[in-house]
Amino acid sequence: MVRLDLNIDRTSPVPLYHQVAQGIESAIHSGALAPGSRLENEIDLAARFSLSRPTMRKAMDELVRSGLVVRKRGVGTQVVASQVRRNLELSSLFDDLQHSGKRPTTEVLSVAHIDADDVTREALQLPQGARVYQISRVRSMDGKPLALMENLVRDDIVDLDEESLSERGLYEILRAAGVNFRLANQRIGAVTANEQQARLLKTTVGAALVTMERTAVDDQGRSVETGRHVYRADAYSFEMTLVQR
Amino acid sequence: MVRLDLNIDRTSPVPLYHQVAQGIESAIHSGALAPGSRLENEIDLAARFSLSRPTMRKAMDELVRSGLVVRKRGVGTQVVASQVRRNLELSSLFDDLQHSGKRPTTEVLSVAHIDADDVTREALQLPQGARVYQISRVRSMDGKPLALMENLVRDDIVDLDEESLSERGLYEILRAAGVNFRLANQRIGAVTANEQQARLLKTTVGAALVTMERTAVDDQGRSVETGRHVYRADAYSFEMTLVQR
DNA sequence: CAGTGGTCTAGACCACTGC
DNA sequence: CAGTGGTCTAGACCACTGC
């Protein structure tokens, strides 16, 4: 059982529960809290940091949901054996790669302002006659093509053109236009590369590709964007930590 | 704005916040709360159901995390436009298929009690010299092979043999042996079928397969099981709802 | 400025676990 | 039986939004 030490700043705008969760997370990643070790009980922890128990619990909940600790009633809280943990987050491939320190580049193949077909209208919950942006892009890393992306975006939020899309990720542009993404429904599967895909991804016809279809919803409940992406399976996979509900 | 009516049973062992969340979920699925509609504010709702505000909030949090509603400070809570929602849960393919009303069958190809290799020892956090069960199975539905599963299970929890595994899912057996799964780290990718895979899955060499590698952790922090599964891409994909943290 | 969700406190009672 | 996490109450103050 390790005695935990945390710095908590009550003047910070960062919520106390989040500061605590981050502090414990750091202690786990630094090794101060070893895999398998037990944490003090939440009542003592709350008292030691001069926090109310609900606030301490909220911090623990955050750690449970991120998969760093497991709790058992009547027993206690344990640090999970370390492993590469990677939550599947509501972000884009562009964000993913940037955060990992890589330098993604994007080639915009086409941007069109078109009538939405039935499937798109259904996915984006748009009325008959609505128009959308249709975007095709290739994303590369270190000059090697990684993903082929086709997106359909509602046209009543921001104007899209080739120039801005080649500089910034689609999600970055939408966020800058005031869109706060809240959730996404997605499906991951596999296909083999057809001739066009093979050419654009510089691989061979028949190569394994990971497919991802996603529709993203913002804080106003609007379906903002839907897309189908294919990734070279030898260069990308989806990692996630699932937590029991 | 819809006036919500819920039945709450204070004598039930089901937590109040969960009863409320379920009640609202039912109202959404039944259409009583239409997609896009606004909910009453949480303080009024709490008062109307004679609940404290924290309890009401906990119910709302549950709905947010399941992707049914979105909230915005200063504005309110909205029902998300309906869509097929399917959380990626901590369950097995066997559970998935059973819950969907299908009849999965399992053919056990082999069960062996072997010395764990380095990769397995690393994944399951086992000491040098540890032994594990190695299981190979084919899962089919309506007689059509769907998935090829190789699992490695620590051997200090329950004895595994061909007979029990052909009757019950691995997870079912482990749960019955007292294992409470809490989280899993998994990676989803794609490959093309090799000769052996093609034969067992009754498909062709070169067909697209979805791959899933998973390590599952229980409430004692033990890595109980690690496995690599491949699925026929024309028969299975992973659907999930991601919620912004 | 009124209305909304977000954070936080200081408790109470309970269910479950392992000895 | 002692120790732990799970649920619940009844408030307070605040930040943000849209008019």
Coordinates of C-alpha atoms (C1' of nucleotides) in Angstrom, one line a residue:
Chain A
M1 CA 0.0 0.0 0.0
V2 CA 1.6 3.2 -1.2
R3 CA 1.1 6.6 0.5
L4 CA 0.2 8.9 -2.4
D5 CA 1.3 12.5 -2.6
L6 CA -0.4 14.9 -4.9
N7 CA -0.2 18.6 -5.6
I8 CA -3.7 20.1 -5.8
D9 CA -4.2 23.7 -6.8
R10 CA -7.5 25.1 -5.6
T11 CA -7.1 28.3 -7.5
S12 CA -6.8 26.4 -10.8
P13 CA -9.8 26.3 -13.2
V14 CA -9.2 22.6 -13.6
P15 CA -11.7 20.7 -11.6
L16 CA -10.4 19.1 -8.4
Y17 CA -11.5 15.6 -9.4
H18 CA -9.6 15.9 -12.6
Q19 CA -6.5 17.1 -10.9
V20 CA -6.6 14.2 -8.6
A21 CA -7.2 11.7 -11.4
Q22 CA -4.3 13.2 -13.4
G23 CA -2.1 13.1 -10.3
I24 CA -2.8 9.4 -9.7
E25 CA -2.4 8.7 -13.4
S26 CA 1.1 10.3 -13.2
A27 CA 2.0 8.3 -10.2
I28 CA 1.0 5.1 -12.1
H29 CA 2.9 6.0 -15.2
S30 CA 6.0 7.1 -13.2
G31 CA 6.0 3.8 -11.4
A32 CA 5.4 5.4 -8.0
L33 CA 2.2 3.4 -7.9
A34 CA 3.3 0.0 -9.2
P35 CA 1.1 -2.3 -11.2
G36 CA -0.9 -4.6 -8.9
S37 CA -0.5 -2.3 -5.9
R38 CA -3.4 -1.3 -3.7
L39 CA -4.5 2.3 -3.3
E40 CA -5.6 3.7 0.1
N41 CA -9.3 3.7 0.6
E42 CA -11.2 6.6 -0.9
I43 CA -12.3 8.0 2.5
D44 CA -8.7 8.4 3.8
L45 CA -7.6 9.8 0.4
A46 CA -10.4 12.3 0.5
A47 CA -9.5 13.4 4.0
R48 CA -5.8 13.6 3.3
F49 CA -6.3 15.9 0.3
S50 CA -9.0 17.8 2.1
L51 CA -11.6 16.8 -0.5
S52 CA -15.2 15.6 0.0
R53 CA -15.7 12.0 -0.7
P54 CA -17.9 12.5 -3.8
T55 CA -15.1 14.5 -5.4
M56 CA -12.6 11.8 -4.6
R57 CA -15.0 9.2 -6.0
K58 CA -15.4 11.2 -9.2
A59 CA -11.6 11.1 -9.6
M60 CA -11.6 7.3 -9.0
D61 CA -14.4 6.9 -11.5
E62 CA -12.3 8.6 -14.1
L63 CA -9.5 6.2 -13.5
V64 CA -11.8 3.2 -13.6
R65 CA -13.2 4.4 -16.9
S66 CA -9.8 4.9 -18.4
G67 CA -8.8 1.4 -17.4
L68 CA -6.0 2.3 -15.0
V69 CA -7.5 0.8 -11.9
V70 CA -10.0 -1.8 -10.9
R71 CA -12.2 -1.6 -7.9
K72 CA -14.1 -4.2 -5.9
R73 CA -16.6 -3.5 -3.2
G74 CA -15.4 -4.7 0.2
V75 CA -11.9 -5.1 -1.0
G76 CA -10.3 -2.0 -2.5
T77 CA -8.8 -0.4 -5.5
Q78 CA -5.8 -1.8 -7.4
V79 CA -3.6 -0.5 -10.1
V80 CA -4.0 -2.6 -13.3
A81 CA -0.9 -4.3 -14.7
S82 CA 0.6 -1.8 -17.1
Q83 CA 0.1 -2.2 -20.7
V84 CA -0.1 0.0 -23.7
R85 CA -3.4 1.7 -23.2
R86 CA -5.0 3.7 -25.9
N87 CA -8.5 4.9 -25.7
L88 CA -10.4 5.1 -28.9
E89 CA -11.2 8.8 -28.7
L90 CA -13.4 11.1 -30.6
S91 CA -10.6 12.4 -32.7
S92 CA -9.4 12.1 -36.3
L93 CA -6.5 10.3 -37.8
F94 CA -4.9 13.7 -38.3
D95 CA -5.1 14.4 -34.6
D96 CA -3.8 10.9 -33.8
L97 CA -0.8 11.2 -35.9
Q98 CA 0.0 14.8 -34.8
H99 CA -0.2 13.8 -31.2
S100 CA 2.2 10.9 -31.8
G101 CA 4.7 13.4 -33.0
K102 CA 4.5 12.2 -36.6
R103 CA 4.0 14.6 -39.5
P104 CA 0.9 13.7 -41.5
T105 CA 0.3 15.3 -44.8
T106 CA -2.9 15.4 -46.7
E107 CA -3.6 15.5 -50.4
V108 CA -7.0 16.7 -51.3
L109 CA -8.2 14.7 -54.3
S110 CA -11.5 16.5 -54.7
V111 CA -14.0 18.8 -53.0
A112 CA -17.5 19.0 -54.4
H113 CA -20.7 20.7 -53.3
I114 CA -23.4 18.2 -54.3
D115 CA -27.0 17.0 -53.7
A116 CA -27.0 14.5 -50.9
D117 CA -28.1 11.0 -51.9
D118 CA -30.5 9.0 -49.8
V119 CA -27.8 7.2 -47.8
T120 CA -26.1 10.5 -46.9
R121 CA -29.4 12.2 -46.0
E122 CA -30.3 9.3 -43.8
A123 CA -26.9 9.3 -42.0
L124 CA -26.9 13.1 -41.5
Q125 CA -30.6 13.4 -40.9
L126 CA -31.0 16.0 -43.6
P127 CA -34.2 16.9 -45.5
Q128 CA -34.9 16.1 -49.1
G129 CA -33.0 18.4 -51.4
A130 CA -30.2 19.1 -48.9
R131 CA -26.7 19.6 -50.2
V132 CA -23.4 18.5 -48.7
Y133 CA -19.7 18.7 -49.3
Q134 CA -18.1 15.6 -50.6
I135 CA -14.4 15.4 -49.9
S136 CA -11.9 12.8 -51.0
R137 CA -8.4 12.9 -49.5
V138 CA -5.3 10.7 -49.1
R139 CA -3.4 11.0 -45.9
S140 CA 0.3 10.1 -45.8
M141 CA 3.0 9.9 -43.3
D142 CA 6.6 10.4 -44.2
G143 CA 5.5 10.3 -47.8
K144 CA 3.8 6.9 -47.5
P145 CA 0.1 6.9 -48.1
L146 CA -1.8 5.5 -45.2
A147 CA -5.4 6.2 -45.6
L148 CA -8.0 7.0 -48.2
M149 CA -10.8 9.2 -46.8
E150 CA -14.2 10.0 -48.2
N151 CA -16.3 12.4 -46.1
L152 CA -19.7 14.0 -46.5
V153 CA -20.2 17.1 -44.5
R154 CA -23.4 19.2 -44.0
D155 CA -23.0 22.6 -45.8
D156 CA -24.8 24.9 -43.3
I157 CA -21.8 25.2 -40.9
V158 CA -18.7 26.3 -42.8
D159 CA -17.6 26.6 -46.3
L160 CA -15.0 24.0 -47.3
D161 CA -12.4 24.3 -50.1
E162 CA -9.3 22.5 -51.2
E163 CA -6.9 25.0 -49.9
S164 CA -7.9 25.0 -46.2
L165 CA -8.4 21.2 -46.2
S166 CA -4.8 20.6 -47.4
E167 CA -3.5 22.7 -44.5
R168 CA -5.7 21.6 -41.6
G169 CA -7.6 18.4 -40.7
L170 CA -11.4 18.4 -41.3
Y171 CA -12.1 18.2 -37.6
E172 CA -9.8 21.1 -36.8
I173 CA -11.7 23.2 -39.4
L174 CA -15.1 22.2 -38.0
R175 CA -14.0 22.8 -34.4
A176 CA -12.7 26.3 -35.4
A177 CA -16.2 26.9 -36.9
G178 CA -17.8 26.3 -33.4
V179 CA -18.6 22.7 -33.7
N180 CA -18.3 20.8 -30.4
F181 CA -18.2 17.1 -31.2
R182 CA -19.8 14.9 -28.6
L183 CA -20.1 11.4 -30.0
A184 CA -19.6 9.2 -33.0
N185 CA -21.1 6.0 -34.2
Q186 CA -18.5 3.9 -36.0
R187 CA -18.0 0.5 -37.6
I188 CA -14.7 -1.1 -38.3
G189 CA -14.3 -3.9 -40.8
A190 CA -12.0 -5.1 -43.6
V191 CA -11.9 -5.3 -47.3
T192 CA -9.3 -6.1 -50.0
A193 CA -7.9 -3.3 -52.1
N194 CA -9.5 -2.7 -55.5
E195 CA -7.6 -1.2 -58.4
Q196 CA -8.2 2.4 -57.5
Q197 CA -7.5 2.0 -53.8
A198 CA -4.3 0.1 -54.6
R199 CA -3.1 2.9 -56.8
L200 CA -3.8 5.7 -54.4
L201 CA -2.4 3.8 -51.4
K202 CA 0.6 2.6 -53.4
T203 CA -0.1 -1.0 -52.5
T204 CA -1.3 -4.0 -54.5
V205 CA -4.7 -5.1 -55.6
G206 CA -6.0 -7.6 -53.0
A207 CA -4.0 -6.1 -50.1
A208 CA -5.8 -6.1 -46.7
L209 CA -7.4 -2.8 -45.8
V210 CA -9.1 -1.7 -42.6
T211 CA -12.4 0.1 -43.2
M212 CA -13.9 2.6 -40.9
E213 CA -17.3 4.2 -41.3
R214 CA -18.2 7.0 -38.9
T215 CA -20.9 9.5 -38.3
A216 CA -20.1 12.3 -35.8
V217 CA -22.6 14.2 -33.7
D218 CA -22.1 17.6 -32.1
D219 CA -23.4 19.2 -28.8
Q220 CA -26.6 20.4 -30.6
G221 CA -27.4 16.8 -31.6
R222 CA -26.6 17.5 -35.2
S223 CA -25.0 14.8 -37.3
V224 CA -22.2 16.9 -38.8
E225 CA -20.2 14.5 -40.8
T226 CA -20.2 11.0 -42.1
G227 CA -17.4 9.2 -43.8
R228 CA -15.9 6.1 -45.0
H229 CA -12.1 5.6 -44.6
V230 CA -9.9 2.8 -45.7
Y231 CA -6.4 2.3 -44.1
R232 CA -3.5 0.1 -45.2
A233 CA -3.7 -2.7 -42.7
D234 CA 0.1 -3.0 -42.6
A235 CA 0.3 0.6 -41.3
Y236 CA -2.7 1.2 -39.1
S237 CA -5.0 -0.6 -36.6
F238 CA -7.5 0.6 -34.0
E239 CA -6.5 0.2 -30.3
M240 CA -8.9 0.7 -27.5
T241 CA -9.5 0.0 -23.9
L242 CA -13.0 -1.3 -23.1
V243 CA -14.4 -0.9 -19.6
Q244 CA -17.2 -2.9 -18.2
R245 CA -20.3 -0.7 -17.9
Chain B
M1 CA -40.1 20.1 -24.4
V2 CA -41.7 16.9 -23.2
R3 CA -43.0 16.2 -19.8
L4 CA -41.4 12.9 -18.8
D5 CA -43.2 10.3 -16.7
L6 CA -41.2 7.5 -15.0
N7 CA -42.0 4.7 -12.6
I8 CA -39.4 4.6 -9.9
D9 CA -39.4 1.8 -7.4
R10 CA -37.6 2.8 -4.1
T11 CA -37.8 -0.7 -2.8
S12 CA -36.0 -2.2 -5.8
P13 CA -32.3 -3.1 -5.4
V14 CA -31.7 -1.4 -8.7
P15 CA -30.0 2.0 -8.0
L16 CA -32.4 4.9 -8.5
Y17 CA -30.0 6.6 -11.0
H18 CA -30.1 3.5 -13.1
Q19 CA -33.8 3.2 -13.0
V20 CA -34.1 6.8 -14.1
A21 CA -31.6 6.3 -16.9
Q22 CA -33.4 3.2 -18.1
G23 CA -36.7 5.0 -17.9
I24 CA -35.5 7.8 -20.1
E25 CA -33.8 5.4 -22.4
S26 CA -37.2 3.6 -22.9
A27 CA -38.9 6.9 -23.5
I28 CA -36.3 7.6 -26.2
H29 CA -36.6 4.2 -27.8
S30 CA -40.4 4.3 -27.7
G31 CA -40.4 7.7 -29.4
A32 CA -42.1 9.4 -26.4
L33 CA -38.9 11.5 -26.4
A34 CA -38.3 12.3 -30.0
P35 CA -34.8 12.7 -31.5
G36 CA -33.8 16.3 -31.2
S37 CA -36.2 17.1 -28.4
R38 CA -35.1 18.9 -25.3
L39 CA -35.4 17.4 -21.8
E40 CA -36.5 19.4 -18.8
N41 CA -33.6 20.7 -16.8
E42 CA -32.1 18.4 -14.3
I43 CA -33.2 20.3 -11.2
D44 CA -36.9 20.2 -12.2
L45 CA -36.6 16.5 -13.1
A46 CA -35.0 15.7 -9.8
A47 CA -37.7 17.6 -7.9
R48 CA -40.5 15.9 -9.9
F49 CA -39.2 12.4 -9.1
S50 CA -38.3 13.3 -5.6
L51 CA -34.6 12.7 -6.2
S52 CA -31.6 14.6 -5.1
R53 CA -29.8 16.5 -7.9
P54 CA -26.6 14.4 -7.7
T55 CA -28.7 11.2 -8.3
M56 CA -30.5 12.9 -11.2
R57 CA -27.1 14.0 -12.6
K58 CA -25.7 10.4 -12.3
A59 CA -28.6 9.2 -14.4
M60 CA -27.9 11.9 -17.0
D61 CA -24.2 11.0 -17.1
E62 CA -25.2 7.4 -17.9
L63 CA -27.3 8.6 -20.8
V64 CA -24.5 10.9 -22.1
R65 CA -22.0 8.1 -21.9
S66 CA -24.2 5.7 -23.8
G67 CA -24.6 8.4 -26.5
L68 CA -28.3 8.9 -26.2
V69 CA -28.3 12.5 -25.2
V70 CA -25.9 15.5 -25.5
R71 CA -25.7 18.3 -23.0
K72 CA -24.4 21.8 -23.2
R73 CA -23.9 24.1 -20.3
G74 CA -26.2 27.1 -20.2
V75 CA -28.4 25.5 -22.8
G76 CA -29.8 22.1 -21.9
T77 CA -30.0 18.4 -22.8
Q78 CA -31.1 17.1 -26.1
V79 CA -32.0 13.7 -27.4
V80 CA -29.6 12.6 -30.1
A81 CA -31.0 11.8 -33.5
S82 CA -31.7 8.1 -33.5
Q83 CA -29.3 5.7 -35.1
V84 CA -28.3 2.2 -34.6
R85 CA -26.3 2.4 -31.4
R86 CA -24.1 -0.4 -30.3
N87 CA -21.6 0.0 -27.6
L88 CA -18.5 -2.1 -27.9
E89 CA -18.9 -4.0 -24.6
L90 CA -16.7 -6.3 -22.6
S91 CA -18.3 -9.4 -24.0
S92 CA -17.4 -12.2 -26.3
L93 CA -18.6 -13.0 -29.8
F94 CA -20.6 -15.9 -28.3
D95 CA -22.5 -13.5 -26.0
D96 CA -23.0 -11.1 -28.9
L97 CA -24.5 -13.7 -31.1
Q98 CA -26.6 -15.2 -28.4
H99 CA -28.1 -11.8 -27.4
S100 CA -28.9 -11.1 -31.0
G101 CA -31.1 -14.2 -31.0
K102 CA -28.8 -16.2 -33.3
R103 CA -27.6 -19.7 -32.5
P104 CA -23.8 -19.8 -32.5
T105 CA -22.0 -23.1 -32.4
T106 CA -18.4 -23.8 -31.5
E107 CA -16.1 -26.4 -32.8
V108 CA -13.0 -26.9 -30.6
L109 CA -10.0 -27.6 -32.7
S110 CA -7.6 -28.2 -29.9
V111 CA -7.0 -27.6 -26.2
A112 CA -3.5 -27.8 -24.9
H113 CA -1.8 -27.2 -21.6
I114 CA 1.6 -25.7 -22.6
D115 CA 4.5 -23.6 -21.4
A116 CA 3.8 -20.0 -22.0
D117 CA 6.1 -18.3 -24.6
D118 CA 7.6 -14.9 -24.0
V119 CA 4.8 -13.0 -25.8
T120 CA 2.1 -14.7 -23.8
R121 CA 3.9 -14.3 -20.5
E122 CA 4.2 -10.6 -21.3
A123 CA 0.6 -10.2 -22.2
L124 CA -0.7 -12.2 -19.2
Q125 CA 2.0 -10.8 -16.8
L126 CA 3.1 -14.3 -15.8
P127 CA 6.4 -15.4 -14.3
Q128 CA 9.0 -17.5 -16.1
G129 CA 8.0 -21.1 -16.4
A130 CA 4.3 -20.4 -16.2
R131 CA 1.9 -22.6 -18.1
V132 CA -1.3 -21.7 -19.9
Y133 CA -4.1 -23.2 -21.8
Q134 CA -4.0 -22.8 -25.5
I135 CA -7.4 -23.1 -27.2
S136 CA -8.2 -23.0 -30.9
R137 CA -11.9 -22.8 -32.0
V138 CA -14.1 -22.1 -34.9
R139 CA -17.3 -20.3 -34.3
S140 CA -20.1 -20.7 -36.7
M141 CA -23.6 -19.4 -37.2
D142 CA -26.3 -21.3 -39.0
G143 CA -23.5 -23.7 -40.0
K144 CA -21.4 -21.0 -41.6
P145 CA -18.0 -20.4 -40.1
L146 CA -17.6 -16.9 -38.9
A147 CA -14.5 -16.7 -36.7
L148 CA -11.3 -18.5 -36.0
M149 CA -10.2 -18.0 -32.4
E150 CA -7.0 -18.7 -30.6
N151 CA -6.9 -18.0 -26.9
L152 CA -4.3 -18.3 -24.2
V153 CA -5.7 -18.5 -20.7
R154 CA -3.9 -18.6 -17.4
D155 CA -4.1 -22.1 -15.8
D156 CA -4.6 -21.1 -12.1
I157 CA -8.3 -20.3 -12.3
V158 CA -10.2 -23.2 -13.8
D159 CA -9.4 -26.4 -15.7
L160 CA -10.4 -26.2 -19.3
D161 CA -11.2 -29.1 -21.6
E162 CA -12.7 -29.7 -25.0
E163 CA -16.1 -30.9 -23.7
S164 CA -17.0 -27.8 -21.6
L165 CA -15.7 -25.4 -24.3
S166 CA -17.8 -26.9 -27.0
E167 CA -20.9 -26.3 -24.8
R168 CA -20.2 -22.9 -23.3
G169 CA -18.3 -19.8 -24.3
L170 CA -14.9 -19.3 -22.8
Y171 CA -16.1 -16.2 -21.0
E172 CA -19.1 -18.0 -19.6
I173 CA -16.9 -20.7 -18.1
L174 CA -14.5 -18.1 -16.6
R175 CA -17.3 -16.1 -15.2
A176 CA -18.8 -19.2 -13.6
A177 CA -15.4 -19.8 -12.1
G178 CA -15.6 -16.5 -10.2
V179 CA -13.8 -14.2 -12.7
N180 CA -15.3 -10.7 -12.8
F181 CA -14.0 -9.1 -16.0
R182 CA -13.4 -5.4 -15.7
L183 CA -11.6 -4.2 -18.8
A184 CA -9.9 -5.3 -22.0
N185 CA -7.3 -3.8 -24.2
Q186 CA -7.9 -4.7 -27.8
R187 CA -6.6 -3.9 -31.3
I188 CA -8.6 -4.3 -34.5
G189 CA -7.0 -4.6 -37.9
A190 CA -7.2 -6.6 -41.1
V191 CA -5.4 -9.3 -43.0
T192 CA -6.0 -11.5 -46.0
A193 CA -6.8 -15.2 -45.5
N194 CA -3.9 -17.7 -45.7
E195 CA -4.5 -21.2 -46.8
Q196 CA -5.3 -22.6 -43.3
Q197 CA -7.6 -19.7 -42.5
A198 CA -9.4 -20.0 -45.8
R199 CA -10.0 -23.7 -45.3
L200 CA -11.3 -23.4 -41.7
L201 CA -13.5 -20.4 -42.5
K202 CA -14.7 -21.9 -45.8
T203 CA -13.6 -18.9 -47.8
T204 CA -10.9 -18.3 -50.4
V205 CA -7.2 -17.5 -49.9
G206 CA -6.8 -13.8 -50.1
A207 CA -10.3 -13.0 -48.7
A208 CA -10.5 -10.0 -46.3
L209 CA -10.5 -10.9 -42.6
V210 CA -10.9 -8.7 -39.6
T211 CA -8.4 -9.3 -36.8
M212 CA -8.9 -8.7 -33.2
E213 CA -6.4 -9.1 -30.5
R214 CA -7.6 -8.8 -26.9
T215 CA -6.3 -9.1 -23.4
A216 CA -8.9 -9.1 -20.6
V217 CA -8.4 -8.1 -17.0
D218 CA -10.5 -9.0 -14.0
D219 CA -11.4 -7.2 -10.8
Q220 CA -8.2 -8.4 -9.1
G221 CA -6.1 -6.8 -11.8
R222 CA -5.1 -10.1 -13.3
S223 CA -4.7 -10.5 -17.0
V224 CA -6.9 -13.6 -17.4
E225 CA -6.9 -14.2 -21.1
T226 CA -5.3 -13.0 -24.3
G227 CA -6.4 -14.0 -27.7
R228 CA -6.2 -13.4 -31.4
H229 CA -9.3 -13.8 -33.4
V230 CA -10.0 -13.5 -37.1
Y231 CA -13.4 -12.9 -38.6
R232 CA -14.7 -13.2 -42.1
A233 CA -15.1 -9.6 -43.1
D234 CA -18.2 -10.3 -45.1
A235 CA -19.9 -11.5 -42.0
Y236 CA -18.7 -9.5 -39.1
S237 CA -17.7 -5.9 -38.2
F238 CA -17.2 -4.0 -35.0
E239 CA -19.7 -1.3 -34.2
M240 CA -19.3 1.2 -31.4
T241 CA -20.4 4.5 -30.0
L242 CA -17.6 6.8 -29.0
V243 CA -18.3 9.6 -26.5
Q244 CA -16.1 12.6 -25.9
R245 CA -14.3 12.2 -22.6
Chain C
dC1 C1' -30.4 38.7 -16.9
dA2 C1' -32.7 34.2 -16.5
dG3 C1' -31.9 29.6 -17.3
dT4 C1' -28.9 25.8 -17.7
dG5 C1' -25.4 22.4 -16.6
dG6 C1' -20.7 21.8 -13.8
dT7 C1' -18.3 21.5 -9.4
dC8 C1' -18.1 20.8 -4.6
dT9 C1' -19.2 20.0 0.4
dA10 C1' -20.5 17.1 4.5
dG11 C1' -22.6 14.1 5.8
dA12 C1' -25.8 9.2 6.1
dC13 C1' -26.8 4.4 5.4
dC14 C1' -25.9 0.3 3.1
dA15 C1' -23.8 -4.2 0.7
dC16 C1' -20.2 -6.8 0.1
dT17 C1' -15.6 -9.1 1.2
dG18 C1' -12.4 -11.6 3.8
dC19 C1' -10.9 -13.0 8.1
Chain D
dC1 C1' -16.6 -8.0 12.5
dA2 C1' -13.7 -4.4 10.5
dG3 C1' -12.8 -2.4 6.2
dT4 C1' -14.1 -1.3 1.7
dG5 C1' -16.6 0.7 -2.2
dG6 C1' -21.8 1.9 -3.7
dT7 C1' -25.8 4.8 -3.2
dC8 C1' -28.2 8.8 -1.8
dT9 C1' -29.5 13.4 0.3
dA10 C1' -29.8 18.6 0.6
dG11 C1' -27.8 21.9 -0.1
dA12 C1' -24.0 25.9 -2.1
dC13 C1' -21.6 28.5 -5.5
dC14 C1' -20.2 29.0 -10.1
dA15 C1' -19.5 29.3 -15.5
dC16 C1' -21.6 29.5 -19.6
dT17 C1' -25.4 30.6 -23.1
dG18 C1' -28.7 33.2 -25.4
dC19 C1' -31.7 36.8 -25.4

